Amino acid sequence: MSTVTRASRRDFLKIAGTTAGGLFIGFNWFSCDSPKVEVLSTEEILSQAKNFSSYLSISPTGDVVIYSPNPELGQNIKTSFPMVVAEELDADWEKVRVVQANLDTEKYDRQLTGGSGAMPHSWERLRTAGATAKYVLVAAAAKTWNVPAEEITVEKGIISHKGSGKSGHFGEFVASAATMTAPEQLTFKDKKDFKIIGTPVKNVDAKEMYTGQPLYGLDFYREGMLHAMIQRAPFGMKIKSVDDAAARAVTGVQEVVTFGNSVAVVGSSTWPLMKAKKLLRIEYEPEGKVESSADHDRIFKELLASGKAEVRRKDGNVDAAFKNAAKVVSAEYQCPFLAHSPMEPENFFAHVKGDKCELIGPTQTPDRARQSAAQILGIPAENITVEITRLGGGFGRRLRADYVEEAVEVSRAMNAPVKVTWSREDELTGGAYRPAVRYKFEAALDESGNMTAYKLRGVGMNAGNTTREHNFPSGAVDNVLIESVNYESSITTNAWRAPITNFLAYAEQSFLDEVALEAGKDPVQFRLDLLQRAKTNPVGELGYDVDRMIGVVQAAKEKSNWGKNPNVKQGFSVYFSHRSYVAQVADIAMEGGTPTLKKITAVTDCGMVINPIGANHQVRGGIVDGMGHAMYGNLTFENGVPKQKNYDTYRLIRMKEVPEIETHFLTTDFDPTGLGEPALPPTGGSIANAIFAATGRRLRSQPFIEQKEFSDIKLDIRRA
């Protein structure tokens, strides 16, 4: 049966006056009073690319242009969004063109990319846009042919009436469609009838990426613009004095600009600016806490033991349960600060022109960029335009607008268009990082090995709430105490792919394996028993769907042949984050006395899969990212300055270190949920648990390669 929208007329399109040309469907993602359709030529629509709303357009030739509002940073949203619109429209995908939308807060209520929330938020809105366009086109054809609309079918952009044998493409009906009124309710297609959704569709920018066409912010160039590179103060420090004489003497440098705690060298190209920046002589003085990694280690120990904690969850009587326990298991886990390390370092173009400003570049939050610029310049936000380029990665780093603010400051000072570009060293030393966190876990077991109580305390550096208190195993244990302590550090932190859960999942899943071992139970069955308890007799609030989590656990157990090969040691992990469920199994075999990571099997429940190609890439990418940072990533500080300044000292995973990855997706009827982040959190836990199974060494801190337990383990990688 088809799904019927139950929203009011205000959620649909406005239908207004028309002119000659193609059909323009303007879709207001907030609310509006009535549907709207304008007739414009494709050329006219494309020429207005800087001030459009979310819409699709259909030319008289039958070609369809679909605009994708959310920034594209590799999560495939620029392909999957239009697929949803085209599905409900019954368009011919071969005749669909996709264009990146610019910022327009009057039309979009979530024009950002972060938290794996774009598709869950937009799913019904996208379907509505396509279904509404199809409705008015069918109504136009029915009127033209004088036949009932119910007898008309649409397939691949062709409208047909079987009884009369008449047919025509979309473009033939655009003029008449503009006179039609959209209904208050629309009938969506039955999901079993989808022809585009669920099929492998290539990335719409693939050809441009392969051939090196200008898509990214670093590619942007405008005749006459200046370039700027910036030296930023160490964390906790401020500028005391600046000697820029040597920098100014470099050929190609036009000016040196100081603003806030930053010094910008400005000129005609980046190469002389990189040289000049190194010649700046800047003296700093403390402005607050100037911290080193040794300070953080001390702070973690103090706050974990006696810090004033915020109680995030309390079920039952935890003290009594631990007092009466037959066995108590405890462990501490710690992770370091991490850089985001997108392939494309930060960059942005700004042109301040009196009381107006033009912004162009890679941002996950275009409205934050605009609001920040408006605050700096003291002008209305509506006087600022933001054009979004494709992003060469983000992972949460480009949720911030600091690099946009820099471009605005320098453009204002120079009274000229300016592009700010960060070097790789800038990215690692002047950025905002994943918070460092330390956890202490405790579990109480009865004589039968059942977990009767669970305690977690987390301490984070500018992490806010270090827990996800309603996630598993909460709800499956009678007595639970979860606490969080936040330390305000001078080191700036930021959302980092799968915020908090990127390490919490590893720590929780590793600890649950420790508890299962002490209970004398199989790690997978131990989790299934807890989940069954949460299903039949839950305790307190559940922040996850028990059946969906059981589903991925059982599927991963089956797909990985869990416990069936005596020559393979396996580690299990499962986690729920960003509305999706992922279970993973890592396989390690001993080859010549060396533990060899052979394979990672992942099972994902992300609801309906829009594009299998994109979904597969997201899961694989999340696993590679999760493995790389668990194994190798570490950022340490000395007097407010990162010690790792480039990839020679900040270790990233290498292609030869990626094992075989096998992905599976559960077929469910749930609407699509997030996929950019959920595959990362379980990865560290599955690998660490497999290493323990193979070597008896428990890894409780990251990166693994720097732990003494790992010092004499030569983990090898074997790819199929």
PDB file of N, CA and C in Angstrom, residues 261-312:
ATOM      1  N   ASN A 261      44.453  37.240  17.680  1.00  0.00           N
ATOM      2  CA  ASN A 261      45.705  36.563  18.010  1.00  0.00           C
ATOM      3  C   ASN A 261      46.323  35.909  16.785  1.00  0.00           C
ATOM      4  N   SER A 262      46.079  36.504  15.617  1.00  0.00           N
ATOM      5  CA  SER A 262      46.578  35.936  14.375  1.00  0.00           C
ATOM      6  C   SER A 262      47.310  36.993  13.557  1.00  0.00           C
ATOM      7  N   VAL A 263      48.259  36.528  12.767  1.00  0.00           N
ATOM      8  CA  VAL A 263      48.993  37.406  11.864  1.00  0.00           C
ATOM      9  C   VAL A 263      48.903  36.815  10.466  1.00  0.00           C
ATOM     10  N   ALA A 264      48.388  37.603   9.514  1.00  0.00           N
ATOM     11  CA  ALA A 264      48.215  37.144   8.141  1.00  0.00           C
ATOM     12  C   ALA A 264      49.240  37.800   7.234  1.00  0.00           C
ATOM     13  N   VAL A 265      49.868  37.000   6.382  1.00  0.00           N
ATOM     14  CA  VAL A 265      50.706  37.543   5.316  1.00  0.00           C
ATOM     15  C   VAL A 265      49.890  37.441   4.032  1.00  0.00           C
ATOM     16  N   VAL A 266      49.855  38.534   3.276  1.00  0.00           N
ATOM     17  CA  VAL A 266      48.956  38.651   2.133  1.00  0.00           C
ATOM     18  C   VAL A 266      49.772  38.943   0.882  1.00  0.00           C
ATOM     19  N   GLY A 267      49.419  38.277  -0.207  1.00  0.00           N
ATOM     20  CA  GLY A 267      50.146  38.515  -1.444  1.00  0.00           C
ATOM     21  C   GLY A 267      49.481  37.884  -2.640  1.00  0.00           C
ATOM     22  N   SER A 268      50.283  37.687  -3.678  1.00  0.00           N
ATOM     23  CA  SER A 268      49.742  37.278  -4.970  1.00  0.00           C
ATOM     24  C   SER A 268      49.579  35.780  -5.124  1.00  0.00           C
ATOM     25  N   SER A 269      50.305  34.973  -4.355  1.00  0.00           N
ATOM     26  CA  SER A 269      50.193  33.514  -4.440  1.00  0.00           C
ATOM     27  C   SER A 269      50.651  32.896  -3.127  1.00  0.00           C
ATOM     28  N   THR A 270      50.355  31.620  -2.940  1.00  0.00           N
ATOM     29  CA  THR A 270      50.602  30.994  -1.641  1.00  0.00           C
ATOM     30  C   THR A 270      52.069  30.663  -1.388  1.00  0.00           C
ATOM     31  N   TRP A 271      52.852  30.379  -2.428  1.00  0.00           N
ATOM     32  CA  TRP A 271      54.224  29.937  -2.194  1.00  0.00           C
ATOM     33  C   TRP A 271      55.063  30.983  -1.459  1.00  0.00           C
ATOM     34  N   PRO A 272      55.103  32.251  -1.929  1.00  0.00           N
ATOM     35  CA  PRO A 272      55.873  33.241  -1.161  1.00  0.00           C
ATOM     36  C   PRO A 272      55.295  33.478   0.229  1.00  0.00           C
ATOM     37  N   LEU A 273      53.996  33.286   0.380  1.00  0.00           N
ATOM     38  CA  LEU A 273      53.380  33.503   1.696  1.00  0.00           C
ATOM     39  C   LEU A 273      53.818  32.425   2.682  1.00  0.00           C
ATOM     40  N   MET A 274      53.971  31.185   2.207  1.00  0.00           N
ATOM     41  CA  MET A 274      54.447  30.112   3.084  1.00  0.00           C
ATOM     42  C   MET A 274      55.863  30.417   3.566  1.00  0.00           C
ATOM     43  N   LYS A 275      56.681  30.950   2.678  1.00  0.00           N
ATOM     44  CA  LYS A 275      58.043  31.325   3.061  1.00  0.00           C
ATOM     45  C   LYS A 275      58.023  32.484   4.051  1.00  0.00           C
ATOM     46  N   ALA A 276      57.184  33.482   3.751  1.00  0.00           N
ATOM     47  CA  ALA A 276      57.149  34.678   4.595  1.00  0.00           C
ATOM     48  C   ALA A 276      56.613  34.372   5.986  1.00  0.00           C
ATOM     49  N   LYS A 277      55.641  33.487   6.064  1.00  0.00           N
ATOM     50  CA  LYS A 277      55.038  33.163   7.359  1.00  0.00           C
ATOM     51  C   LYS A 277      56.089  32.602   8.323  1.00  0.00           C
ATOM     52  N   LYS A 278      57.034  31.848   7.789  1.00  0.00           N
ATOM     53  CA  LYS A 278      58.083  31.273   8.631  1.00  0.00           C
ATOM     54  C   LYS A 278      59.068  32.332   9.115  1.00  0.00           C
ATOM     55  N   LEU A 279      59.069  33.501   8.464  1.00  0.00           N
ATOM     56  CA  LEU A 279      59.989  34.569   8.844  1.00  0.00           C
ATOM     57  C   LEU A 279      59.390  35.544   9.853  1.00  0.00           C
ATOM     58  N   LEU A 280      58.125  35.359  10.187  1.00  0.00           N
ATOM     59  CA  LEU A 280      57.511  36.206  11.208  1.00  0.00           C
ATOM     60  C   LEU A 280      58.165  35.949  12.562  1.00  0.00           C
ATOM     61  N   ARG A 281      58.421  36.999  13.288  1.00  0.00           N
ATOM     62  CA  ARG A 281      58.961  36.864  14.637  1.00  0.00           C
ATOM     63  C   ARG A 281      57.898  37.360  15.615  1.00  0.00           C
ATOM     64  N   ILE A 282      57.198  36.413  16.202  1.00  0.00           N
ATOM     65  CA  ILE A 282      56.064  36.748  17.072  1.00  0.00           C
ATOM     66  C   ILE A 282      56.387  36.311  18.490  1.00  0.00           C
ATOM     67  N   GLU A 283      56.212  37.211  19.417  1.00  0.00           N
ATOM     68  CA  GLU A 283      56.393  36.895  20.830  1.00  0.00           C
ATOM     69  C   GLU A 283      55.015  36.754  21.472  1.00  0.00           C
ATOM     70  N   TYR A 284      54.833  35.681  22.231  1.00  0.00           N
ATOM     71  CA  TYR A 284      53.551  35.406  22.864  1.00  0.00           C
ATOM     72  C   TYR A 284      53.674  35.485  24.383  1.00  0.00           C
ATOM     73  N   GLU A 285      52.528  35.653  25.019  1.00  0.00           N
ATOM     74  CA  GLU A 285      52.456  35.597  26.473  1.00  0.00           C
ATOM     75  C   GLU A 285      51.176  34.870  26.868  1.00  0.00           C
ATOM     76  N   PRO A 286      51.147  34.286  28.072  1.00  0.00           N
ATOM     77  CA  PRO A 286      49.961  33.511  28.475  1.00  0.00           C
ATOM     78  C   PRO A 286      48.702  34.369  28.523  1.00  0.00           C
ATOM     79  N   GLU A 287      47.587  33.735  28.102  1.00  0.00           N
ATOM     80  CA  GLU A 287      46.281  34.383  28.176  1.00  0.00           C
ATOM     81  C   GLU A 287      45.314  33.535  28.996  1.00  0.00           C
ATOM     82  N   GLY A 288      45.774  32.478  29.489  1.00  0.00           N
ATOM     83  CA  GLY A 288      44.951  31.551  30.257  1.00  0.00           C
ATOM     84  C   GLY A 288      45.799  30.341  30.609  1.00  0.00           C
ATOM     85  N   LYS A 289      45.192  29.156  30.520  1.00  0.00           N
ATOM     86  CA  LYS A 289      45.918  27.929  30.816  1.00  0.00           C
ATOM     87  C   LYS A 289      46.754  27.503  29.607  1.00  0.00           C
ATOM     88  N   VAL A 290      48.031  27.344  29.818  1.00  0.00           N
ATOM     89  CA  VAL A 290      48.922  26.839  28.771  1.00  0.00           C
ATOM     90  C   VAL A 290      49.236  25.392  29.131  1.00  0.00           C
ATOM     91  N   GLU A 291      48.699  24.460  28.367  1.00  0.00           N
ATOM     92  CA  GLU A 291      48.678  23.065  28.777  1.00  0.00           C
ATOM     93  C   GLU A 291      49.603  22.194  27.932  1.00  0.00           C
ATOM     94  N   SER A 292      50.065  21.124  28.581  1.00  0.00           N
ATOM     95  CA  SER A 292      50.835  20.074  27.922  1.00  0.00           C
ATOM     96  C   SER A 292      50.138  18.741  28.174  1.00  0.00           C
ATOM     97  N   SER A 293      50.520  17.736  27.411  1.00  0.00           N
ATOM     98  CA  SER A 293      49.888  16.421  27.572  1.00  0.00           C
ATOM     99  C   SER A 293      50.110  15.854  28.963  1.00  0.00           C
ATOM    100  N   ALA A 294      51.247  16.172  29.576  1.00  0.00           N
ATOM    101  CA  ALA A 294      51.494  15.706  30.946  1.00  0.00           C
ATOM    102  C   ALA A 294      50.462  16.283  31.908  1.00  0.00           C
ATOM    103  N   ASP A 295      50.049  17.529  31.652  1.00  0.00           N
ATOM    104  CA  ASP A 295      49.000  18.136  32.481  1.00  0.00           C
ATOM    105  C   ASP A 295      47.692  17.370  32.322  1.00  0.00           C
ATOM    106  N   HIS A 296      47.390  16.988  31.103  1.00  0.00           N
ATOM    107  CA  HIS A 296      46.132  16.286  30.837  1.00  0.00           C
ATOM    108  C   HIS A 296      46.100  14.933  31.535  1.00  0.00           C
ATOM    109  N   ASP A 297      47.209  14.223  31.522  1.00  0.00           N
ATOM    110  CA  ASP A 297      47.255  12.932  32.210  1.00  0.00           C
ATOM    111  C   ASP A 297      46.985  13.094  33.704  1.00  0.00           C
ATOM    112  N   ARG A 298      47.564  14.119  34.299  1.00  0.00           N
ATOM    113  CA  ARG A 298      47.339  14.383  35.722  1.00  0.00           C
ATOM    114  C   ARG A 298      45.882  14.764  35.986  1.00  0.00           C
ATOM    115  N   ILE A 299      45.338  15.619  35.133  1.00  0.00           N
ATOM    116  CA  ILE A 299      43.953  16.067  35.298  1.00  0.00           C
ATOM    117  C   ILE A 299      42.987  14.896  35.179  1.00  0.00           C
ATOM    118  N   PHE A 300      43.235  14.011  34.235  1.00  0.00           N
ATOM    119  CA  PHE A 300      42.384  12.833  34.080  1.00  0.00           C
ATOM    120  C   PHE A 300      42.353  12.012  35.368  1.00  0.00           C
ATOM    121  N   LYS A 301      43.495  11.750  35.924  1.00  0.00           N
ATOM    122  CA  LYS A 301      43.562  10.931  37.133  1.00  0.00           C
ATOM    123  C   LYS A 301      42.826  11.593  38.289  1.00  0.00           C
ATOM    124  N   GLU A 302      43.008  12.894  38.438  1.00  0.00           N
ATOM    125  CA  GLU A 302      42.374  13.605  39.547  1.00  0.00           C
ATOM    126  C   GLU A 302      40.855  13.619  39.401  1.00  0.00           C
ATOM    127  N   LEU A 303      40.377  13.983  38.217  1.00  0.00           N
ATOM    128  CA  LEU A 303      38.931  14.120  38.026  1.00  0.00           C
ATOM    129  C   LEU A 303      38.227  12.774  37.975  1.00  0.00           C
ATOM    130  N   LEU A 304      38.912  11.760  37.494  1.00  0.00           N
ATOM    131  CA  LEU A 304      38.297  10.434  37.465  1.00  0.00           C
ATOM    132  C   LEU A 304      38.091   9.914  38.881  1.00  0.00           C
ATOM    133  N   ALA A 305      39.000  10.304  39.775  1.00  0.00           N
ATOM    134  CA  ALA A 305      38.925   9.831  41.158  1.00  0.00           C
ATOM    135  C   ALA A 305      38.004  10.678  42.023  1.00  0.00           C
ATOM    136  N   SER A 306      38.030  12.002  41.800  1.00  0.00           N
ATOM    137  CA  SER A 306      37.314  12.853  42.754  1.00  0.00           C
ATOM    138  C   SER A 306      36.625  14.059  42.124  1.00  0.00           C
ATOM    139  N   GLY A 307      36.590  14.129  40.817  1.00  0.00           N
ATOM    140  CA  GLY A 307      35.967  15.287  40.180  1.00  0.00           C
ATOM    141  C   GLY A 307      34.474  15.350  40.423  1.00  0.00           C
ATOM    142  N   LYS A 308      33.944  16.574  40.452  1.00  0.00           N
ATOM    143  CA  LYS A 308      32.511  16.753  40.634  1.00  0.00           C
ATOM    144  C   LYS A 308      31.800  16.350  39.357  1.00  0.00           C
ATOM    145  N   ALA A 309      31.039  15.295  39.440  1.00  0.00           N
ATOM    146  CA  ALA A 309      30.442  14.711  38.242  1.00  0.00           C
ATOM    147  C   ALA A 309      28.970  15.090  38.104  1.00  0.00           C
ATOM    148  N   GLU A 310      28.541  15.129  36.859  1.00  0.00           N
ATOM    149  CA  GLU A 310      27.121  15.283  36.545  1.00  0.00           C
ATOM    150  C   GLU A 310      26.537  13.889  36.361  1.00  0.00           C
ATOM    151  N   VAL A 311      25.534  13.565  37.155  1.00  0.00           N
ATOM    152  CA  VAL A 311      24.897  12.256  37.027  1.00  0.00           C
ATOM    153  C   VAL A 311      23.998  12.277  35.796  1.00  0.00           C
ATOM    154  N   ARG A 312      24.303  11.430  34.840  1.00  0.00           N
ATOM    155  CA  ARG A 312      23.544  11.374  33.594  1.00  0.00           C
ATOM    156  C   ARG A 312      22.451  10.300  33.632  1.00  0.00           C
TER     157      ARG A 312
END
